[in-house]
GROMACS .gro file of C-alpha atoms in nm:
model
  198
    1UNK     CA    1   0.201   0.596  -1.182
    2UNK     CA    2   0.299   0.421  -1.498
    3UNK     CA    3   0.059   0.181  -1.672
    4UNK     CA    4   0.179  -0.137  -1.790
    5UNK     CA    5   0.044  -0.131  -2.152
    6UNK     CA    6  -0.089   0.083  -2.428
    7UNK     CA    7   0.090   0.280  -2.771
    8UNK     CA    8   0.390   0.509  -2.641
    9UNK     CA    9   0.189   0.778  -2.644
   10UNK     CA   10  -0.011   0.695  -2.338
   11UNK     CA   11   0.112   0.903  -2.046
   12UNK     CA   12   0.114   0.844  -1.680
   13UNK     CA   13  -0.146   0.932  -1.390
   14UNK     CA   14  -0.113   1.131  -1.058
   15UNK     CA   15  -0.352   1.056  -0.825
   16UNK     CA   16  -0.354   1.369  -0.539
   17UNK     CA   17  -0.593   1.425  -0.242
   18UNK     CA   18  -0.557   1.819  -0.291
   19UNK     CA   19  -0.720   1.990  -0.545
   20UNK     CA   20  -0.482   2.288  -0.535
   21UNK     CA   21  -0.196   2.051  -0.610
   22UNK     CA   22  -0.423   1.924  -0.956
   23UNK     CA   23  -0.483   2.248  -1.005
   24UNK     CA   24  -0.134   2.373  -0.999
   25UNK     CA   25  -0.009   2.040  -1.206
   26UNK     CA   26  -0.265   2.102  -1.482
   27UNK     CA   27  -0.118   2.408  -1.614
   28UNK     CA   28   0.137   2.173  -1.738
   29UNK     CA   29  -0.077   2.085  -2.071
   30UNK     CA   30   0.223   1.901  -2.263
   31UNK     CA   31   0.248   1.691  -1.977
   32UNK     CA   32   0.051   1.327  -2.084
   33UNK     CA   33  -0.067   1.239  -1.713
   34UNK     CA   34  -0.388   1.190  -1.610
   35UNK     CA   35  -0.479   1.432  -1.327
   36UNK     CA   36  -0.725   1.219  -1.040
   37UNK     CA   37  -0.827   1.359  -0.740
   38UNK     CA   38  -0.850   1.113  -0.456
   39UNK     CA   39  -0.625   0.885  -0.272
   40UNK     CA   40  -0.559   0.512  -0.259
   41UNK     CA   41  -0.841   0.430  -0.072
   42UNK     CA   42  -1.083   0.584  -0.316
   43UNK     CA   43  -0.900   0.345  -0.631
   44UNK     CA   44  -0.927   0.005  -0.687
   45UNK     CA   45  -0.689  -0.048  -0.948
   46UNK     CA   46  -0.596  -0.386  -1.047
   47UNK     CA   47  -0.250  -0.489  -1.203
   48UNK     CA   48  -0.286  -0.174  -1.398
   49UNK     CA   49   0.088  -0.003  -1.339
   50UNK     CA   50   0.469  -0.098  -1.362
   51UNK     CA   51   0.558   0.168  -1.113
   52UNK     CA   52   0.406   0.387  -0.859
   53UNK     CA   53   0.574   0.672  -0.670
   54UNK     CA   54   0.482   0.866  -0.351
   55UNK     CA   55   0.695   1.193  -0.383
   56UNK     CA   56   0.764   1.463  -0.141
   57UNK     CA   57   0.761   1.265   0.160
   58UNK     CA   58   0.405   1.151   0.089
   59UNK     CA   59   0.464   0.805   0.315
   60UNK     CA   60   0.462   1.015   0.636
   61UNK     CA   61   0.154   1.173   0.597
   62UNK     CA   62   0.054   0.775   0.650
   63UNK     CA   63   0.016   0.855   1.032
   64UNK     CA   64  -0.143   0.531   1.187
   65UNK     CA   65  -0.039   0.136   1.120
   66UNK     CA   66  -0.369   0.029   0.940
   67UNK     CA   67  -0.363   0.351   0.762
   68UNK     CA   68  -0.028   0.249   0.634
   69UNK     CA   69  -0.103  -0.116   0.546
   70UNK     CA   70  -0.416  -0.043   0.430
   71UNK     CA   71  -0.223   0.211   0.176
   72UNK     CA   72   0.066  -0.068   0.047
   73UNK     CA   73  -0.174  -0.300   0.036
   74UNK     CA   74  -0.384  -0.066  -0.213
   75UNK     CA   75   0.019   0.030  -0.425
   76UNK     CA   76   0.084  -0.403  -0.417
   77UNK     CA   77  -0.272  -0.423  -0.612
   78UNK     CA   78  -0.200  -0.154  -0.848
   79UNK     CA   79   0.102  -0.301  -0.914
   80UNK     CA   80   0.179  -0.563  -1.221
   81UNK     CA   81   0.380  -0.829  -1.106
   82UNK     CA   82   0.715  -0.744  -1.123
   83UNK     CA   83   0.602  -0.361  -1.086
   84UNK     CA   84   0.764  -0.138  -0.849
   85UNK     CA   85   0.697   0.078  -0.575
   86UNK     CA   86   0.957   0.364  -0.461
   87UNK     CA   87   0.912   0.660  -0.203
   88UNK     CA   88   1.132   0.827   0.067
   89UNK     CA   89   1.068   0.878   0.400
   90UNK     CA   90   1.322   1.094   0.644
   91UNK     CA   91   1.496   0.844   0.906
   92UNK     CA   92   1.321   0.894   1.255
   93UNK     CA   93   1.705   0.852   1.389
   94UNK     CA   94   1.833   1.175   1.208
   95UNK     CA   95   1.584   1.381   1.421
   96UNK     CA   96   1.513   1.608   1.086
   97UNK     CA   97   1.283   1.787   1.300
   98UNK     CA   98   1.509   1.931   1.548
   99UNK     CA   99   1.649   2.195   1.286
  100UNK     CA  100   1.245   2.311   1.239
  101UNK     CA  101   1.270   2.662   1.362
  102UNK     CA  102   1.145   3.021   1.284
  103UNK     CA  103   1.535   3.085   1.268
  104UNK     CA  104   1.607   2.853   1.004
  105UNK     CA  105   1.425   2.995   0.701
  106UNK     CA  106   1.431   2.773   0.339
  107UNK     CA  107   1.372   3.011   0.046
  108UNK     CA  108   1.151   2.814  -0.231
  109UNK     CA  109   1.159   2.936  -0.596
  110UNK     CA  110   0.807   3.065  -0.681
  111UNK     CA  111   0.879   3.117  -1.050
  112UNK     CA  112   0.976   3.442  -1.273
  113UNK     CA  113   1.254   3.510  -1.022
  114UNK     CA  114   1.068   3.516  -0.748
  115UNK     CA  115   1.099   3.346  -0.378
  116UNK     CA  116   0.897   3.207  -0.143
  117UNK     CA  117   1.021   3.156   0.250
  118UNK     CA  118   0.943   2.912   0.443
  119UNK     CA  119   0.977   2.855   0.860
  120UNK     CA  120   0.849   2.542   1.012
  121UNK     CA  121   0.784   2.543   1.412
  122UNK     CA  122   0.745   2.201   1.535
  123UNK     CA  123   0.470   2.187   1.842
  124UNK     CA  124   0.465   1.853   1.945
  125UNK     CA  125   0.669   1.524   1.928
  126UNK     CA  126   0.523   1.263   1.994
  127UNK     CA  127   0.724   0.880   1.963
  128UNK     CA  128   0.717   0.879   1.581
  129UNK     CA  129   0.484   1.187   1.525
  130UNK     CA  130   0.555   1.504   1.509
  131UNK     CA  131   0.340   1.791   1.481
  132UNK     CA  132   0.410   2.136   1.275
  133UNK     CA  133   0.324   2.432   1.154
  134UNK     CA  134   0.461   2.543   0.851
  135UNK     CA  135   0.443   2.942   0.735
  136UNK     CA  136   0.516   3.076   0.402
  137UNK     CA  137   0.545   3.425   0.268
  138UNK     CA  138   0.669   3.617   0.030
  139UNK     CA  139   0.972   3.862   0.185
  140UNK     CA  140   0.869   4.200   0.138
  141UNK     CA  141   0.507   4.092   0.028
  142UNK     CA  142   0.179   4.072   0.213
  143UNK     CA  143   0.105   3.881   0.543
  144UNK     CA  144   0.248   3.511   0.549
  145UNK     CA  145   0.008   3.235   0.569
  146UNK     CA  146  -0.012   2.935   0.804
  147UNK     CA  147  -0.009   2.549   0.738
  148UNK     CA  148  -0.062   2.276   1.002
  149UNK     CA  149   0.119   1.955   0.929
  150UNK     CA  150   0.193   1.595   1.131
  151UNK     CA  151   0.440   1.339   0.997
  152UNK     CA  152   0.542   1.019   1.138
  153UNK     CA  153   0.914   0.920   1.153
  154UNK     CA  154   1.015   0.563   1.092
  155UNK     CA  155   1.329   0.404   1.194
  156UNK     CA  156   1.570   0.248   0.902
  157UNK     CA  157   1.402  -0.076   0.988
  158UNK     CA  158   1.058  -0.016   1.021
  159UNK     CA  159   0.964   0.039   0.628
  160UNK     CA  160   1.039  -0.312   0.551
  161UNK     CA  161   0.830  -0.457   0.880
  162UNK     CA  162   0.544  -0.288   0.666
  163UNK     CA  163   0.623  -0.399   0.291
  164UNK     CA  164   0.710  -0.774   0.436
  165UNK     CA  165   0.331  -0.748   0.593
  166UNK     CA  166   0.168  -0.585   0.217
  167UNK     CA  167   0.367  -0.818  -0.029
  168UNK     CA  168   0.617  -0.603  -0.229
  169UNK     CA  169   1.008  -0.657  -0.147
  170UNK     CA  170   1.286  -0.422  -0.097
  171UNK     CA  171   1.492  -0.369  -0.494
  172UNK     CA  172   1.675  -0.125  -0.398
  173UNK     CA  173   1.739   0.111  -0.088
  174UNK     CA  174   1.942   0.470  -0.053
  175UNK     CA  175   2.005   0.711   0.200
  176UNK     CA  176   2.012   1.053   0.022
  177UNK     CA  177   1.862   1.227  -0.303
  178UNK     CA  178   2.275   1.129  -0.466
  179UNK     CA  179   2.227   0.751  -0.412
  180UNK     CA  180   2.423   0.741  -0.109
  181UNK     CA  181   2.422   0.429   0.089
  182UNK     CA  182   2.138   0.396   0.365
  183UNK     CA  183   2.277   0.370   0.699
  184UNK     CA  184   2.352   0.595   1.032
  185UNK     CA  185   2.347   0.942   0.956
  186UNK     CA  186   2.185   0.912   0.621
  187UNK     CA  187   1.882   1.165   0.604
  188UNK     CA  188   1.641   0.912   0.381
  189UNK     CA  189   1.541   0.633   0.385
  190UNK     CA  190   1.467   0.590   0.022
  191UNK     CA  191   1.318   0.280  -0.106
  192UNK     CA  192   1.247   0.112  -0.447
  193UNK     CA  193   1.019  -0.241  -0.361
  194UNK     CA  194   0.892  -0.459  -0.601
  195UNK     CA  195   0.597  -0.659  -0.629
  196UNK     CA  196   0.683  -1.088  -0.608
  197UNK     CA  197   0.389  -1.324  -0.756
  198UNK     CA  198   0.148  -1.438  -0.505
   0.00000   0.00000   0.00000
């Protein structure tokens, strides 16, 4: 998140539920961002930022519909007017999920050359949820370890049923990482939204 005022020098601030995440982001010391552990429940931030971001498919982890109001409603406060919101959410249509198997590793850098692999098995699927389990290990290393995930899966047109309910209104909208358009086939649905006076 951005704040709206202040000298140049005044950085950003990340706001993360995990600890290991902080943990991993403060080793970047010539980074100017303010490390906070909590989530948007736990703020109360006031017209303090001109943009926030949820990264790495964040929005999906919002699971229920009050959960997910409850969430934009918290981003519209934080927000300056005029500020924006963007995140990305994969496009329930696309059926991302179906490609999940233990035969379809992803290798992840790890740093200093090394690798990380990753297999997802999905175990349930349930409307707009799905339920995972993620394992990573190192090839040739020690045992792999185990991480339990559910996502939810919106529709193209389902995002903006939410934002019209919280306040902030679509800028801009994309359906890949290149700036494709958004549309049938398109993996994202990535969104830039923007908060409109009251």
């Amino acid at each position: 998140m951005r704040p709206r005022t202040g000298p140049p020098d005044i950085g950003c601030a990340r706001l993360d539920p995990g600890a290991g995440m902080l943990e991993q982001a403060r080793r970047r010391p010539e980074l100017d961002i303010e490390w906070i552990l909590g989530d948007l429940g736990s703020m109360s931030w006031e017209r303090e930022f001109d943009f926030v971001v949820m990264t790495g498919h964040a929005f999906q982890m919002l699971l229920g519909d009050d959960e997910l109001r409850a969430a934009l409603g918290a981003v519209r406060a934080a927000l300056t007017d005029g500020g924006q919101f963007g995140f990305e959410t994969r496009d329930l249509l696309t059926r991302a999920w179906e490609s999940w198997t233990t035969e379809t590793p992803v290798e992840v850098a790890a740093g200093a050359g090394a690798s990380m692999r990753m297999t997802r098995q999905v175990r349930s699927v349930d409307g707009e949820i799905v339920v995972f389990t993620s394992t990573f290990g190192v090839p040739g290393g020690s045992a792999p370890g185990d991480s339990d995930s559910t996502l939810r899966f919106l529709g193209a047109d389902r995002p903006d049923v939410f934002l019209a309910g919280a306040g902030p209104a679509v800028d801009e909208r994309y359906g890949d990482r290149a700036g494709g358009p958004p549309g049938e086939g398109s993996p994202e649905i990535i969104t830039v939204a923007r908060r409109t006076p009251a």
